[in-house]
Short mmCIF file of C-alpha atoms in Angstrom, two decimals:
data_model
loop_
_atom_site.label_atom_id
_atom_site.label_comp_id
_atom_site.label_asym_id
_atom_site.label_seq_id
_atom_site.Cartn_x
_atom_site.Cartn_y
_atom_site.Cartn_z
CA UNK R 6 112.33 82.26 124.38
CA UNK R 7 111.07 83.74 127.63
CA UNK R 8 107.97 85.88 127.86
CA UNK R 9 108.82 89.59 127.94
CA UNK R 10 105.92 90.33 130.28
CA UNK R 11 105.42 89.41 133.90
CA UNK R 12 102.63 86.99 134.70
CA UNK R 13 100.44 89.88 135.88
CA UNK R 14 101.10 91.92 132.73
CA UNK R 15 100.32 88.94 130.51
CA UNK R 16 97.11 88.23 132.44
CA UNK R 17 95.97 91.85 132.11
CA UNK R 18 96.80 91.86 128.40
CA UNK R 19 94.96 88.59 127.69
CA UNK R 20 91.93 89.60 129.75
CA UNK R 21 91.35 92.60 127.48
CA UNK R 22 90.88 90.51 124.35
CA UNK R 23 87.31 90.95 123.21
CA UNK R 24 84.98 88.11 122.35
CA UNK R 25 82.26 90.19 120.70
CA UNK R 26 82.14 93.09 118.29
CA UNK R 27 85.69 92.49 117.15
CA UNK R 28 87.06 94.29 114.10
CA UNK R 29 86.72 91.06 112.14
CA UNK R 30 83.05 90.64 113.11
CA UNK R 31 82.34 94.26 112.25
CA UNK R 32 83.87 93.80 108.76
CA UNK R 33 81.65 90.79 108.10
CA UNK R 34 78.53 92.45 109.51
CA UNK R 35 79.16 95.60 107.48
CA UNK R 36 79.44 93.59 104.25
CA UNK R 37 76.28 91.62 105.02
CA UNK R 38 74.26 94.70 105.98
CA UNK R 39 75.28 96.57 102.83
CA UNK R 40 74.31 93.54 100.75
CA UNK R 41 70.79 93.69 102.16
CA UNK R 42 71.03 90.92 104.75
CA UNK R 43 69.44 91.40 108.13
CA UNK R 44 70.67 89.37 111.05
CA UNK R 45 70.74 88.86 114.79
CA UNK R 46 73.84 88.73 116.96
CA UNK R 47 74.94 86.14 119.52
CA UNK R 48 71.58 84.37 119.77
CA UNK R 49 71.64 82.65 123.16
CA UNK R 50 69.03 80.02 122.32
CA UNK R 51 71.32 78.52 119.65
CA UNK R 52 74.28 76.29 120.52
CA UNK R 53 77.52 78.26 120.69
CA UNK R 54 75.75 81.65 120.53
CA UNK R 55 76.76 82.21 116.88
CA UNK R 56 78.30 85.59 116.04
CA UNK R 57 75.77 86.21 113.26
CA UNK R 58 72.39 84.51 112.73
CA UNK R 59 70.48 84.89 109.46
CA UNK R 60 67.16 83.29 110.37
CA UNK R 61 65.60 83.85 106.94
CA UNK R 62 68.40 81.74 105.41
CA UNK R 63 68.67 79.30 108.34
CA UNK R 64 72.38 80.19 108.37
CA UNK R 65 74.81 81.05 111.16
CA UNK R 66 78.24 82.62 110.77
CA UNK R 67 81.10 82.25 113.20
CA UNK R 68 84.02 84.66 112.83
CA UNK R 69 86.98 82.78 114.31
CA UNK R 70 90.34 84.08 115.38
CA UNK R 71 92.94 81.70 113.97
CA UNK R 72 94.90 81.42 117.23
CA UNK R 73 91.92 80.86 119.56
CA UNK R 74 90.26 78.23 117.37
CA UNK R 75 93.39 76.39 116.22
CA UNK R 76 93.32 77.14 112.50
CA UNK R 77 96.10 75.61 110.45
CA UNK R 78 97.75 78.87 109.36
CA UNK R 79 100.59 81.17 110.34
CA UNK R 80 98.37 83.20 112.69
CA UNK R 81 97.71 80.18 114.91
CA UNK R 82 101.25 79.80 116.19
CA UNK R 83 101.41 78.61 119.79
CA UNK R 84 103.32 80.75 122.29
CA UNK R 85 106.70 79.42 123.36
CA UNK R 86 105.86 79.85 127.05
CA UNK R 87 103.22 77.89 128.95
CA UNK R 88 102.84 75.71 125.86
CA UNK R 89 101.05 72.86 127.60
CA UNK R 90 98.32 75.21 128.85
CA UNK R 91 97.80 76.71 125.38
CA UNK R 92 97.73 73.33 123.66
CA UNK R 93 95.00 72.17 126.06
CA UNK R 94 93.08 75.45 125.69
CA UNK R 95 93.13 75.37 121.88
CA UNK R 96 92.27 71.65 121.79
CA UNK R 97 89.33 72.28 124.11
CA UNK R 98 88.14 75.16 121.91
CA UNK R 99 88.35 72.98 118.78
CA UNK R 100 86.40 70.16 120.44
CA UNK R 101 83.71 72.60 121.59
CA UNK R 102 83.52 74.07 118.06
CA UNK R 103 82.97 70.59 116.58
CA UNK R 104 80.18 69.82 119.08
CA UNK R 105 78.46 73.16 118.44
CA UNK R 106 78.66 72.82 114.64
CA UNK R 107 77.30 69.26 114.77
CA UNK R 108 74.39 70.29 116.96
CA UNK R 109 73.52 73.26 114.74
CA UNK R 110 73.66 71.11 111.59
CA UNK R 111 71.48 68.42 113.23
CA UNK R 112 68.94 71.19 113.85
CA UNK R 113 68.96 72.18 110.18
CA UNK R 114 71.26 75.20 110.33
CA UNK R 115 73.83 75.95 107.65
CA UNK R 116 77.11 76.81 109.41
CA UNK R 117 79.73 79.11 107.89
CA UNK R 118 83.11 79.75 109.49
CA UNK R 119 85.10 82.82 108.51
CA UNK R 120 88.72 82.72 109.66
CA UNK R 121 90.81 85.71 110.68
CA UNK R 122 93.35 84.99 107.95
CA UNK R 123 90.60 85.10 105.31
CA UNK R 124 89.89 88.71 106.24
CA UNK R 125 93.42 89.99 105.66
CA UNK R 126 93.59 92.68 102.96
CA UNK R 127 94.76 90.26 100.26
CA UNK R 128 91.73 87.93 100.68
CA UNK R 129 89.09 90.13 102.31
CA UNK R 130 87.02 91.10 99.26
CA UNK R 131 86.99 87.57 97.83
CA UNK R 132 86.08 86.09 101.23
CA UNK R 133 83.16 88.47 101.76
CA UNK R 134 81.82 87.96 98.22
CA UNK R 135 82.05 84.21 98.71
CA UNK R 136 80.20 84.50 102.03
CA UNK R 137 77.39 86.53 100.46
CA UNK R 138 77.04 84.06 97.58
CA UNK R 139 77.03 81.07 99.94
CA UNK R 140 74.24 82.60 102.03
CA UNK R 141 72.18 83.45 98.94
CA UNK R 142 72.66 79.94 97.53
CA UNK R 143 71.68 78.35 100.85
CA UNK R 144 68.47 80.39 100.85
CA UNK R 145 67.41 79.02 97.45
CA UNK R 146 67.84 75.33 98.35
#
């Protein structure tokens, strides 16, 4: 199946995809804030500049888009055009994610990944409650 957009249109479209303050991140931050958690955002001194950093709980949260981070779900389907490029891009992202997580854990941080598919309406409430409980439990260890 051929791409319906020209190369220039596709480039413009892809370049407008945000990396920070996405709807998914805002959902997670809203739930944490209303549960009494205070946090920092995109802390540059930590590997991978985690989306959310809860210093008091020595916990970081990454909110991952399923496509961009190669999750094994229906939202991570590779495009049918330029497949080789996308396979390399996603593989590179996954390798970087592994390195960042390992480094954070070696430094004593608890790492939580929230996937895009976990924040769909059907799972959103359960996912956010689970996140809150995991952070609280990590803080009491």
